[in-house]
Short mmCIF file of C-alpha atoms in Angstrom, two decimals:
data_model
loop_
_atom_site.label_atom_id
_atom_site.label_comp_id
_atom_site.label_asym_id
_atom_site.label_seq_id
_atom_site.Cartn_x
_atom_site.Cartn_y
_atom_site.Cartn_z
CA UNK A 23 0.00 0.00 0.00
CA UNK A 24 1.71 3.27 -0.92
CA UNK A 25 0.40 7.21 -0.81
CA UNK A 26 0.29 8.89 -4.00
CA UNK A 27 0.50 12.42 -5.29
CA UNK A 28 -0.96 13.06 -8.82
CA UNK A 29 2.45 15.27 -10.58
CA UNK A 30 1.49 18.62 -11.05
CA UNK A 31 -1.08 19.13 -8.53
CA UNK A 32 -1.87 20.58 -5.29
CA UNK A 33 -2.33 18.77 -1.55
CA UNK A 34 -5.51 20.84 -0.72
CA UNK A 35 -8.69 19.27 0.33
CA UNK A 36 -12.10 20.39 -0.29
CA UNK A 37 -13.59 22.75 2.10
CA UNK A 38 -16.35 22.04 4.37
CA UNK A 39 -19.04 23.09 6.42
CA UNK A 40 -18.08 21.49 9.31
CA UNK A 41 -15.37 22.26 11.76
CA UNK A 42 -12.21 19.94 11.43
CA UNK A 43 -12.16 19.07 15.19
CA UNK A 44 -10.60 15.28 15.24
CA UNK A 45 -7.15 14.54 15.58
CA UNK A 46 -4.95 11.65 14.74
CA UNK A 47 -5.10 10.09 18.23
CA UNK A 48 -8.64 10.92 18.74
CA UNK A 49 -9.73 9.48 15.21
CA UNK A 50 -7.99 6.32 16.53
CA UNK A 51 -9.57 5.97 19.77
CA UNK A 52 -12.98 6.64 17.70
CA UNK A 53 -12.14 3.49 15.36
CA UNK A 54 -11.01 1.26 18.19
CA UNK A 55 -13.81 2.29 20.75
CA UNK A 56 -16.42 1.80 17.70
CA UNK A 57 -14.89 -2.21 16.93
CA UNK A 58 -14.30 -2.77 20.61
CA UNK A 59 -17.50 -2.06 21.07
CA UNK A 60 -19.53 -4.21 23.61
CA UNK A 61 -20.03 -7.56 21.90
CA UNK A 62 -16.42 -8.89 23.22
CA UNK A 63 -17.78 -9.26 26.46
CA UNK A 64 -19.88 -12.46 25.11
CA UNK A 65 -17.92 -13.37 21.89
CA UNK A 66 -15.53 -15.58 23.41
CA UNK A 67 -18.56 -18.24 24.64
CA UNK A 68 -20.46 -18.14 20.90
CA UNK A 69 -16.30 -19.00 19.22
CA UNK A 70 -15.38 -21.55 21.75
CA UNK A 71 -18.97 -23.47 20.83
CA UNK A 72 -17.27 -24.15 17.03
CA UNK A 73 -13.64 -24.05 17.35
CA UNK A 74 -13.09 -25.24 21.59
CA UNK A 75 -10.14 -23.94 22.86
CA UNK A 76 -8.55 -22.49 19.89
CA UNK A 77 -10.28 -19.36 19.51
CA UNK A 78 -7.29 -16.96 18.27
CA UNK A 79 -7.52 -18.83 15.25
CA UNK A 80 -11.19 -17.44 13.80
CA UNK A 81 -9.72 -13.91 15.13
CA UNK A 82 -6.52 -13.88 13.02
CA UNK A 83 -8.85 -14.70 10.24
CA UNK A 84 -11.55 -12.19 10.60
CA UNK A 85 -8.62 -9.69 11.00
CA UNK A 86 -7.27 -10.31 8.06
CA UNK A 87 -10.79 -10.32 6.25
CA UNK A 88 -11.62 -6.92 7.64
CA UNK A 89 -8.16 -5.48 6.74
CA UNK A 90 -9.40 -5.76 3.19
CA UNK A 91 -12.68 -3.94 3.35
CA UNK A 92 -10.71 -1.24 5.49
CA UNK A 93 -8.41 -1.00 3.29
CA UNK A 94 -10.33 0.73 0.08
CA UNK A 95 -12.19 2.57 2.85
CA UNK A 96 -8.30 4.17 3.15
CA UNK A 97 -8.25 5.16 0.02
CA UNK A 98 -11.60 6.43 -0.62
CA UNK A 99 -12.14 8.76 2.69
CA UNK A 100 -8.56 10.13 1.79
CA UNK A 101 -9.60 10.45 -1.78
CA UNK A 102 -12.63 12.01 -1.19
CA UNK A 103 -13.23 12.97 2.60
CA UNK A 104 -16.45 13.87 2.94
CA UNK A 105 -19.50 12.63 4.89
CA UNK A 106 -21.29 10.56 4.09
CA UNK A 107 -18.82 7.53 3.69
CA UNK A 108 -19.95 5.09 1.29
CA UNK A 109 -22.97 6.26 -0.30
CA UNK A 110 -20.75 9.12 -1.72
CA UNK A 111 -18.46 6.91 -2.57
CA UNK A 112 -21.14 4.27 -4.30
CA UNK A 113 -22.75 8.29 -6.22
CA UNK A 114 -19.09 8.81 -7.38
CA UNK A 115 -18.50 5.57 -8.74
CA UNK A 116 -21.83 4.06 -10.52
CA UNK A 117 -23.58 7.54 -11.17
CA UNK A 118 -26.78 5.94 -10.57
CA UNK A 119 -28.94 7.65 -7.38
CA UNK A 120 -30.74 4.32 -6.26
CA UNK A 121 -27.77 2.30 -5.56
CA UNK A 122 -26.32 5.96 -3.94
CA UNK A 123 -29.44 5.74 -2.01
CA UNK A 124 -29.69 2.43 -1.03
CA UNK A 125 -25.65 1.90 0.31
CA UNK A 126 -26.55 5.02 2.08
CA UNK A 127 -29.63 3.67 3.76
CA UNK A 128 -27.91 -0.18 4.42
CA UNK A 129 -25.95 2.21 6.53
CA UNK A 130 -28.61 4.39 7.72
CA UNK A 131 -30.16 0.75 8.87
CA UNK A 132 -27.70 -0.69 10.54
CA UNK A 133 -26.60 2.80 12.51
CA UNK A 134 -29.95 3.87 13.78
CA UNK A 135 -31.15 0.11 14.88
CA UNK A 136 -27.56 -0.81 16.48
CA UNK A 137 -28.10 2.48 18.59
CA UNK A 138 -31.33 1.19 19.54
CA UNK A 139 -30.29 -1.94 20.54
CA UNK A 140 -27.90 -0.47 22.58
CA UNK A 141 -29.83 1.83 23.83
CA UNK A 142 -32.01 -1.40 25.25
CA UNK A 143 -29.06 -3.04 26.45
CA UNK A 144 -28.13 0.17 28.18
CA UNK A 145 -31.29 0.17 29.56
CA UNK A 146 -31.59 -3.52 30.85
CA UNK A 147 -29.55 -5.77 33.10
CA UNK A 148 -26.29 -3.68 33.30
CA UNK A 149 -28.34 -0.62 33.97
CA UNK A 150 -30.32 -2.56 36.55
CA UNK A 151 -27.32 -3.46 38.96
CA UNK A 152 -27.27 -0.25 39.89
CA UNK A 153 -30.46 1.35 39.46
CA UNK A 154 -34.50 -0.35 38.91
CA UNK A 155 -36.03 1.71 35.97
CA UNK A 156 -38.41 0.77 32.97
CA UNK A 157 -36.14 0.04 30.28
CA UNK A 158 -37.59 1.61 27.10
CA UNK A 159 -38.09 4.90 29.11
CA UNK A 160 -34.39 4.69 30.48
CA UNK A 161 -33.61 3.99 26.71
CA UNK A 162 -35.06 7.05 25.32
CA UNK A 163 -33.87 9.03 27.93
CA UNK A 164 -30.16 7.64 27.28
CA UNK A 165 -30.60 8.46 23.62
CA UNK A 166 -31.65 11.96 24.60
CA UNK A 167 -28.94 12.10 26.54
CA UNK A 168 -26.47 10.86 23.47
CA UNK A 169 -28.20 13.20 20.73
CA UNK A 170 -26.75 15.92 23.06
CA UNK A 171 -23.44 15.24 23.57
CA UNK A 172 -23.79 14.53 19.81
CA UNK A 173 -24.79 17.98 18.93
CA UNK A 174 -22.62 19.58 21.58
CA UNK A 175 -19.61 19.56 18.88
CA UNK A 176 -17.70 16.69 17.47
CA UNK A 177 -14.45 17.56 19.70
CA UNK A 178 -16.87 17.07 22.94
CA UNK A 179 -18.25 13.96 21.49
CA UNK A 180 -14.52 12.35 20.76
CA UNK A 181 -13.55 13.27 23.81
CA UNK A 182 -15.91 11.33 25.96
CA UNK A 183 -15.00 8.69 23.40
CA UNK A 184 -11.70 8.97 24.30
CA UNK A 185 -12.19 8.15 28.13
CA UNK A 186 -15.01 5.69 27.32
CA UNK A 187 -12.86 3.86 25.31
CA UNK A 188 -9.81 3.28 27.87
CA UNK A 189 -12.20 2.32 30.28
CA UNK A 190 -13.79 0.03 28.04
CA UNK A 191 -10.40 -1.49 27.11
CA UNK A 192 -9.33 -1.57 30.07
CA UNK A 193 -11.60 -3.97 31.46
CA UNK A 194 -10.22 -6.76 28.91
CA UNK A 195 -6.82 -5.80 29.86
CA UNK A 196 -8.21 -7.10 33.32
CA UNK A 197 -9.15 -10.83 31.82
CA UNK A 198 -5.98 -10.72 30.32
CA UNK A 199 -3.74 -9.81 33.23
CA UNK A 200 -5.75 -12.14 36.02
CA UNK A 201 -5.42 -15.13 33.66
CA UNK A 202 -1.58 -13.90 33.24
CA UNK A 203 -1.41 -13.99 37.59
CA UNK A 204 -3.29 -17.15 37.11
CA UNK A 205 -0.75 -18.97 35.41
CA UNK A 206 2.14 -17.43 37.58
CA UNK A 207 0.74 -19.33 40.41
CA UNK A 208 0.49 -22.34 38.42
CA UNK A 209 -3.20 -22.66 37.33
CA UNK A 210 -4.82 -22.73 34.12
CA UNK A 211 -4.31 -25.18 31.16
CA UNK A 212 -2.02 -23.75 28.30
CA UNK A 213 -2.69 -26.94 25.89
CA UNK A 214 -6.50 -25.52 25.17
CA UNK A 215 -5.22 -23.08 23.33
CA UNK A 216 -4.88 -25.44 20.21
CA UNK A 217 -7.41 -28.16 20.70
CA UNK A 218 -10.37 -27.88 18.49
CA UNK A 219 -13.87 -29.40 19.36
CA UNK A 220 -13.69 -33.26 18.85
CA UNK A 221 -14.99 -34.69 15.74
CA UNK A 222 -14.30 -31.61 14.31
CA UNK A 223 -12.31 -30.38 10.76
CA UNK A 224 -10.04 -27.70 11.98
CA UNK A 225 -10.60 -25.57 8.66
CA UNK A 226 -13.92 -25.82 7.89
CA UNK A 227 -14.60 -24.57 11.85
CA UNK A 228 -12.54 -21.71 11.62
CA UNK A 229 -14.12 -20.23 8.49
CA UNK A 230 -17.74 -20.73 10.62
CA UNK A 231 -16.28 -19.09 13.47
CA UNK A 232 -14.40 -16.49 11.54
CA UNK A 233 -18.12 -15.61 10.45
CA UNK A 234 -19.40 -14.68 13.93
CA UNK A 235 -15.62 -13.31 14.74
CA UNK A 236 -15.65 -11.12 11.82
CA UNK A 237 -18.66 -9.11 13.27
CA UNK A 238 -16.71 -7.66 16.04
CA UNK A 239 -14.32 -5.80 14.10
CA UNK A 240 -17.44 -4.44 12.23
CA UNK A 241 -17.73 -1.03 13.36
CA UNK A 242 -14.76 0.94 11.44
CA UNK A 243 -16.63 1.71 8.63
CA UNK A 244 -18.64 4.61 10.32
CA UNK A 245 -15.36 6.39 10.27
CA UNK A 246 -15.68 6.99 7.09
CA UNK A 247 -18.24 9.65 8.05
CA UNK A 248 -16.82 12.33 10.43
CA UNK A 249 -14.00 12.40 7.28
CA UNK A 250 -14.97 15.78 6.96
CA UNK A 251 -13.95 16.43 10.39
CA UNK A 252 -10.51 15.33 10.69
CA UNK A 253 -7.66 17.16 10.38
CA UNK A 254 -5.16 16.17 7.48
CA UNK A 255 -7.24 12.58 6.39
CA UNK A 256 -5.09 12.04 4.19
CA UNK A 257 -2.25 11.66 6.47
CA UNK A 258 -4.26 10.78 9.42
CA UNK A 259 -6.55 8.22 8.74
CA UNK A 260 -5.20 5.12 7.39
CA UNK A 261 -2.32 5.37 9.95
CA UNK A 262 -5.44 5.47 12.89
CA UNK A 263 -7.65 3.00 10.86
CA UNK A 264 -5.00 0.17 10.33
CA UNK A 265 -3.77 1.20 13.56
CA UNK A 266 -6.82 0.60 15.40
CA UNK A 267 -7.96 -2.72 13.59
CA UNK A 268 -4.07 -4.09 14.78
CA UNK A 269 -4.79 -3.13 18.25
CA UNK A 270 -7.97 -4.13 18.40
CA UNK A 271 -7.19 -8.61 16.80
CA UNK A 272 -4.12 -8.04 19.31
CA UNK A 273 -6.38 -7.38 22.16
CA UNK A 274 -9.28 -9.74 20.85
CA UNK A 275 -5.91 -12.69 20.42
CA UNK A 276 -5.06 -12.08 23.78
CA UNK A 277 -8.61 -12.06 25.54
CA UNK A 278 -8.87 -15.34 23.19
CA UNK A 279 -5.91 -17.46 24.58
CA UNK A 280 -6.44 -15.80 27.97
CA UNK A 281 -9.93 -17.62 27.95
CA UNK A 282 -8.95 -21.24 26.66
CA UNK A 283 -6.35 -21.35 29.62
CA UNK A 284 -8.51 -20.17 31.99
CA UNK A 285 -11.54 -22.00 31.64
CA UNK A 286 -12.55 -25.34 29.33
CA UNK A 287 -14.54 -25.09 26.15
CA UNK A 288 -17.51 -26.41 27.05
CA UNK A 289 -17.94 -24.45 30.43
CA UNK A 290 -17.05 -20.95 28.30
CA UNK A 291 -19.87 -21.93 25.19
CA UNK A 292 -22.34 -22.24 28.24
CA UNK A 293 -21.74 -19.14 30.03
CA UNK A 294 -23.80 -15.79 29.04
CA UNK A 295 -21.08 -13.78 30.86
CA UNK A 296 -17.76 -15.73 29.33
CA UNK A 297 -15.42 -13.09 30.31
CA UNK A 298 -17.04 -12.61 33.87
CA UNK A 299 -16.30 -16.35 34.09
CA UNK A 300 -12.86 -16.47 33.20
CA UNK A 301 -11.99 -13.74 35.70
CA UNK A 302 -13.54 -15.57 38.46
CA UNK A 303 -12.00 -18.90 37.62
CA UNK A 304 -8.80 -16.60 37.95
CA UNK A 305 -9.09 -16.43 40.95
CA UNK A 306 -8.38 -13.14 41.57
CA UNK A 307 -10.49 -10.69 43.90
CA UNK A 308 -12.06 -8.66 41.32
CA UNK A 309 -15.85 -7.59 42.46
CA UNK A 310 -17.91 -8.50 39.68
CA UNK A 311 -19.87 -5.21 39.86
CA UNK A 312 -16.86 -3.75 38.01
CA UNK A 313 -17.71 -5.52 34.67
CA UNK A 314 -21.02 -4.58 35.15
CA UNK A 315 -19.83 -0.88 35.24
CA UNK A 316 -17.61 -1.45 32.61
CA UNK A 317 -20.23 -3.04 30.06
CA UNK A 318 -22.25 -0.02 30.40
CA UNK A 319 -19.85 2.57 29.44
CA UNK A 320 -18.84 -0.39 26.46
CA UNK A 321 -22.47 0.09 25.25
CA UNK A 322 -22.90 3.65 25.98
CA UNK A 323 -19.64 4.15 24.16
CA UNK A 324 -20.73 1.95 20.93
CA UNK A 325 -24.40 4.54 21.25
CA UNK A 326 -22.17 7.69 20.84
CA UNK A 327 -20.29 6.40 18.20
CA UNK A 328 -22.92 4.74 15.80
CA UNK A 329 -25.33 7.99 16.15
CA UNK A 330 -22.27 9.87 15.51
CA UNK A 331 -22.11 7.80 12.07
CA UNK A 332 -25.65 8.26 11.51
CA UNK A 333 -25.95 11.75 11.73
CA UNK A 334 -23.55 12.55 9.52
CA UNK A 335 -24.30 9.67 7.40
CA UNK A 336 -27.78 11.66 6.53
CA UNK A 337 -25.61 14.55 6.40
CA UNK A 338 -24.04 13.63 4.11
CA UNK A 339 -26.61 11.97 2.29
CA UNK A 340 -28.76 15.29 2.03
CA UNK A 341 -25.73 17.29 1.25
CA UNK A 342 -25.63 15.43 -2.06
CA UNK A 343 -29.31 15.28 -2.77
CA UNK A 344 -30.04 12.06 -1.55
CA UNK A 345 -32.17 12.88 1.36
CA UNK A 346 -33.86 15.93 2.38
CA UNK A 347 -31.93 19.16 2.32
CA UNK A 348 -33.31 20.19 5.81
CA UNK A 349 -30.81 17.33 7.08
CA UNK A 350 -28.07 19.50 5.40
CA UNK A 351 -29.03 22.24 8.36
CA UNK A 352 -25.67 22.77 10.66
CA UNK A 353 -25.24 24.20 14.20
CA UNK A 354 -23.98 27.97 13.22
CA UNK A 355 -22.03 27.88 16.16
CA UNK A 356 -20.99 24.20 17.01
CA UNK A 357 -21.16 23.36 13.30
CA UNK A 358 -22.97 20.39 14.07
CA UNK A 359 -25.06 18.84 11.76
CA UNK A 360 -28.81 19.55 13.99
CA UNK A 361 -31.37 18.43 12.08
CA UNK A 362 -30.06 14.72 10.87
CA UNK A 363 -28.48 14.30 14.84
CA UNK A 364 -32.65 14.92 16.33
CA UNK A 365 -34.38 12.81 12.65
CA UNK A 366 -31.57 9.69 13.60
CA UNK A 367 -32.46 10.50 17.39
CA UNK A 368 -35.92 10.46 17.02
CA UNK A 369 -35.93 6.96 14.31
CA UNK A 370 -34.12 5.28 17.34
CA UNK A 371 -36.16 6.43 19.81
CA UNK A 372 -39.13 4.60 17.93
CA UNK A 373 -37.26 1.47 17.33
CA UNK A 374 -36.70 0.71 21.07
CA UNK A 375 -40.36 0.87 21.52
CA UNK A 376 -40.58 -2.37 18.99
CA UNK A 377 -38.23 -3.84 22.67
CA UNK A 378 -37.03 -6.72 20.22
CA UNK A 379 -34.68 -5.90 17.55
CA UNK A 380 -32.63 -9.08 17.55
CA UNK A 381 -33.67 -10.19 14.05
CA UNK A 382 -33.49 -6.93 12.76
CA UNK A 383 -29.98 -6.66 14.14
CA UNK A 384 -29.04 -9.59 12.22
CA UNK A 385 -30.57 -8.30 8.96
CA UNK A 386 -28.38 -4.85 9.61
CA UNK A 387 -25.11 -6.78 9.57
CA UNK A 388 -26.56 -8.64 5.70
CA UNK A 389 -26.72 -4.96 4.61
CA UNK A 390 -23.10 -4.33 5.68
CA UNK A 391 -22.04 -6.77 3.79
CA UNK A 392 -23.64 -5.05 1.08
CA UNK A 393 -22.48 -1.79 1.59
CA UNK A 394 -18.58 -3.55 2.36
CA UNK A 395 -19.17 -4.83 -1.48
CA UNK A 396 -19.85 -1.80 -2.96
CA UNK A 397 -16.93 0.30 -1.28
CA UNK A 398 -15.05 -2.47 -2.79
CA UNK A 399 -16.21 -2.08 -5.66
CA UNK A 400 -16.40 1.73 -6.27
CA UNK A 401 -12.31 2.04 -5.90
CA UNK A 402 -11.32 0.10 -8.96
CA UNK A 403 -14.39 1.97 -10.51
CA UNK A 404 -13.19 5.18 -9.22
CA UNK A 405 -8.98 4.56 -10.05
CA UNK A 406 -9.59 6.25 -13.23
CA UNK A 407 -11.00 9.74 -11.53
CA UNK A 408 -8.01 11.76 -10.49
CA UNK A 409 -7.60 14.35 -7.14
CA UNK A 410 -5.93 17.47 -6.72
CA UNK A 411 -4.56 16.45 -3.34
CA UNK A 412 -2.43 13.66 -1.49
CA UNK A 413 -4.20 10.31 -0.77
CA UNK A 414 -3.86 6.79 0.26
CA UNK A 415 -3.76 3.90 -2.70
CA UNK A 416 -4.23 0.45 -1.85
CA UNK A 417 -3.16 -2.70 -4.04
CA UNK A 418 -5.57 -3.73 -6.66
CA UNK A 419 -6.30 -7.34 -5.53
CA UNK A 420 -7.15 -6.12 -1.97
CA UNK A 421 -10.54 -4.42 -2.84
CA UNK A 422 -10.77 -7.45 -5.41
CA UNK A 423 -10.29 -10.32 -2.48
CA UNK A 424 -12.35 -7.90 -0.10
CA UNK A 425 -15.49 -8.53 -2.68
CA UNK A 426 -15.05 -11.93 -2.54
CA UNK A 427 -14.39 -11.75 1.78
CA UNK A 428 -18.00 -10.44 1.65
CA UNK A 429 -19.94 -12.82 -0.66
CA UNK A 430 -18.39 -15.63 1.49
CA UNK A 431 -19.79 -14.17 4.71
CA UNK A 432 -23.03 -13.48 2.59
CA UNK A 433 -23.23 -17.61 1.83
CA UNK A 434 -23.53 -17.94 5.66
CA UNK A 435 -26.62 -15.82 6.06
CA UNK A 436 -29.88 -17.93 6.67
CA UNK A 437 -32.90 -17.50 4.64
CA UNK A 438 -35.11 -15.77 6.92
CA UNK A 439 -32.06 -13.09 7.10
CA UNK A 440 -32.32 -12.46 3.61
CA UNK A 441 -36.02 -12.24 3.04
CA UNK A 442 -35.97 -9.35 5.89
CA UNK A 443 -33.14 -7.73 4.46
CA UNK A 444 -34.89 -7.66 0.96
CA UNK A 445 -37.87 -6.28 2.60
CA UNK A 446 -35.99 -3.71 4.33
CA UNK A 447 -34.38 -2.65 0.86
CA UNK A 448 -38.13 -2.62 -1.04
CA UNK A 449 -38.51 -0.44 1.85
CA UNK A 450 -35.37 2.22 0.52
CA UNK A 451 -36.67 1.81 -2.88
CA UNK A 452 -40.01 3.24 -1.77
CA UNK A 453 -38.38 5.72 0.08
CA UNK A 454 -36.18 6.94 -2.26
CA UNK A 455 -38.65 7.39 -5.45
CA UNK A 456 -40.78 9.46 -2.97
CA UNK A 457 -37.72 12.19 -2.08
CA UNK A 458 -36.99 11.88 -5.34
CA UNK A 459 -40.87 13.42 -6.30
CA UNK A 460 -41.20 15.64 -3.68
CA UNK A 461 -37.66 17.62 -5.29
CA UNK A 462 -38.84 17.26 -8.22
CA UNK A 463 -42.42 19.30 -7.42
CA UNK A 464 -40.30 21.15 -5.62
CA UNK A 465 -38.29 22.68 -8.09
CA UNK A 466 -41.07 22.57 -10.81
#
C-alpha cells in the first residue's frame, strides 16, 4: 500500500461546512472504541462453541478479512473525505442515485437500529445493577442524553470517546492480566489453546467461526463519516484506521488465549457472561460489579459512536441530494449537523419501543455486507477519476479479495435473514422514489 501524489497538482482538500475538530489520536480511539464495542464481552462463549479452545484462530482470520474492506475505505475517505462515507463513494463511482441511495440507507439501517439496541441493552440488566427503571423509558432518555453530547460539537463527542474507550479497554486488559497472575501461580491449562472441538475439521470450523468473529471488528466503517472532520485525512486516517484494527485482533488474540487457559470449552460456550467467568476462575479478587460498570460505558460508548455515524451519514446523504436538504441544516455555532443528529435520534427512539430488535440486528449486519461490497467495488471503478490532493492507494487485488471476503460471509446468512433484508431494501426503494418526487415538485 503506498500514498500517492498526482504530478502537477496541489495537496488541498475540499472545504467544508463542518469544523475539522478530530485529531490523529482521537480518530484512533474513535475506530477502536467503535470495533471494541460491547459484543467482546460475550464473543468468546459463541467461538469456543465451534472451534473449543482455539479461539485466536477465527480472530486472526476475521482480521485479516476486515483489513481488506478497510483497506479501500483508506483510500476512498482520503480520496474524497467527505461525509457521508460510502454512499458518496457508491454516487461517485456508478452515477446511478438508487444504488447511492440504497448503500446510504444499508448504513442508515444498521446505525440507527444498532443504537437502539444499545440503547435497550443500556437500559436492561447492566443498567439494573445499579439502578430499577423501565427500560424503554431509560432507553429514550439515554438516547436523549447521546443526541446531546452529539450535537454539543464533534471535539466534545470524541472526547468522551476517548475516556469511554480506555475504560472500556481496560476492562479486557483485566481478563488478560488475572489469567496472566493465574498462570504465575500455576493454574490454568495452556494446551486448550490449540485443541479444536472433537470430531471436528479444523478448517472448515474456523471459516464458521471467523463468520461470527468477523462481526466484532465491524464497526470501522462509520469512520468513514466524520471524514470531513478530521484534520489532514489524508495523512491521518489510514495510519489510525490500520492502527486501530491491529490493536484491536491483538487485544481480541489475547482475551482469546487468555480464555482457553482459563476456563474449558464447554464451560465458556455455556456461560452468558464468558469473560465474567474467566476472571472468576482466575481467581483473583475482582468484584464482579466492576464488569457490570464497565459493560455499560462499552455500550454507551458503541451509542455515541454509531449515532455519531448516523448523523452525519444523513448529512451527508442530504448534502448530495439524496435525502432531504433540511438534514443539510448545521449548528452555526458548534457546526454540528442539527437536524439529521434529532431525525436519527428520534428513528431510534421509535425502534426501542418495537423492545425486540434481535432479528433486525441480524438483517443490519446482511446490509453491511452489502455496503462492504460496494466500497469495494467503487475504488477500482473510481482509479480512473483523479484528485488534486495527497491520498492513500491500496493494491488492486485487496478491494478485489475484499469482494469476494463479503460474498463468502453473505453464503452464511440464513434465509429468513435475507427475506428481511430484501424487505428492508423494497422499503429504501419506496423511500427513495418518494424524495426523489417531492424535489422534483419542488423545483417545478
Amino acid at each position: 500500500m503506498t500514498t500517492m501524489t498526482p504530478a502537477g497538482q496541489s495537496e488541498s482538500a475540499p472545504t467544508s461546512k463542518l469544523k475539522k475538530g478530530i485529531t490523529g489520536p482521537l480518530l484512533f480511539l474513535f475506530i477502536l472504541g467503535d470495533v471494541l464495542g460491547a459484543g467482546i464481552y460475550a464473543l468468546m462463549g459463541a467461538l469456543s462453541a465451534e472451534v473449543g479452545g482455539a479461539l485466536w484462530a477465527p480472530l486472526i482470520l476475521a482480521l485479516l478479512l476486515a483489513l481488506l474492506t478497510a483497506g479501500s475505505y483508506a483510500e476512498l475517505v482520503t480520496k474524497y473525505p467527505r461525509a457521508g462515507g460510502a454512499a458518496v463513494f457508491a454516487e461517485r463511482a456508478f452515477k446511478k442515485p438508487i444504488i447511492s441511495f440504497l448503500v446510504g440507507f444499508s448504513m442508515l439501517a444498521a446505525g440507527v437500529v444498532s443504537a437502539a439496541g444499545l440503547s435497550l441493552a443500556f437500559a436492561g440488566d447492566y443498567l439494573a445493577t445499579f439502578l430499577d427503571v423501565p427500560p424503554i423509558p431509560a432507553a429514550i432518555v439515554f438516547l436523549a442524553l447521546v443526541a446531546c453530547l452529539n450535537a454539543r460539537g464533534i471535539s466534545e463527542s470524541m472526547k468522551s470517546n476517548f475516556v469511554m474507550t480506555v475504560i472500556e479497554l481496560s476492562g479486557l486488559v483485566i481478563v488478560i492480566v488475572v489469567v496472566a497472575i493465574m498462570l504465575g501461580n500455576g493454574g490454568g491449562d495452556v494446551s486448550r489453546i490449540g485443541q479444536f472441538p472433537a470430531g471436528s475439521v479444523p478448517a472448515a470450523a474456523t471459516l464458521s467461526a471467523a463468520i461470527i468473529a468477523y462481526y466484532s471488528f465491524v464497526g470501522f466503517e462509520t469512520s468513514a463519516n466524520v471524514a470531513e472532520e478530521i484534520k489532514n485525512p489524508s495523512k491521518v486516517y489510514p495510519m489510525a484506521l490500520f492502527g486501530s484494527l491491529a490493536t484491536a485482533g491483538v487485544v481480541y488474540i489475547l482475551v482469546g488465549l487468555a480464555s482457553s487457559i482459563a476456563l474449558p470449552a464447554d464451560e465458556l460456550s455455556e456461560s452468558s457472561g464468558p469473560l465474567l467467568a474467566v476472571v472468576a476462575a482466575s481467581g483473583v479478587g475482582v468484584p464482579e460489579w466492576i464488569f457490570s460498570l464497565i459493560a455499560l460505558v462499552a455500550v454507551a460508548n458503541g451509542a455515541l459512536l454509531t449515532m455519531i455515524m448516523s448523523s452525519r451519514l444523513t448529512y451527508g446523504m442530504a448534502e448530495h441530494g439524496l435525502l432531504p436538504s433540511v438534514l443539510g441544516k448545521v449548528l452555526p455555532k458548534r457546526k454540528t449537523p442539527w437536524a439529521a443528529i434529532v431525525a436519527t435520534t428520534l428513528v431510534a427512539m421509535a425502534l426501542t419501543l418495537i423492545g425486540d430488535v434481535s432479528t433486525l440486528a441480524e438483517t443490519v449486519v446482511l446490509l453491511l455486507l452489502f455496503v462492504f461490497i460496494s466500497t469495494n467495488v467503487a475504488v477500482l471503478v473510481l482509479r480512473k477519476d483523479k484528485v488534486e490532493h495527497k491520498h492513500f492507494t491500496v493494491w488492486t487485488f485487496v478491494p478485489v479479495l475484499g469482494v469476494l471476503s463479503c460474498v463468502l460471509l453473505l453464503t452464511q446468512q440464513d434465509a429468513q435473514v435475507w427475506l428481511f433484508g430484501l424487505l428492508l431494501l423494497a422499503a429504501g426503494v419506496v423511500l427513495h422514489f418518494i424524495a426523489r418526487a417531492v424535489r422534483k415538485s419542488r423545483d417545478s
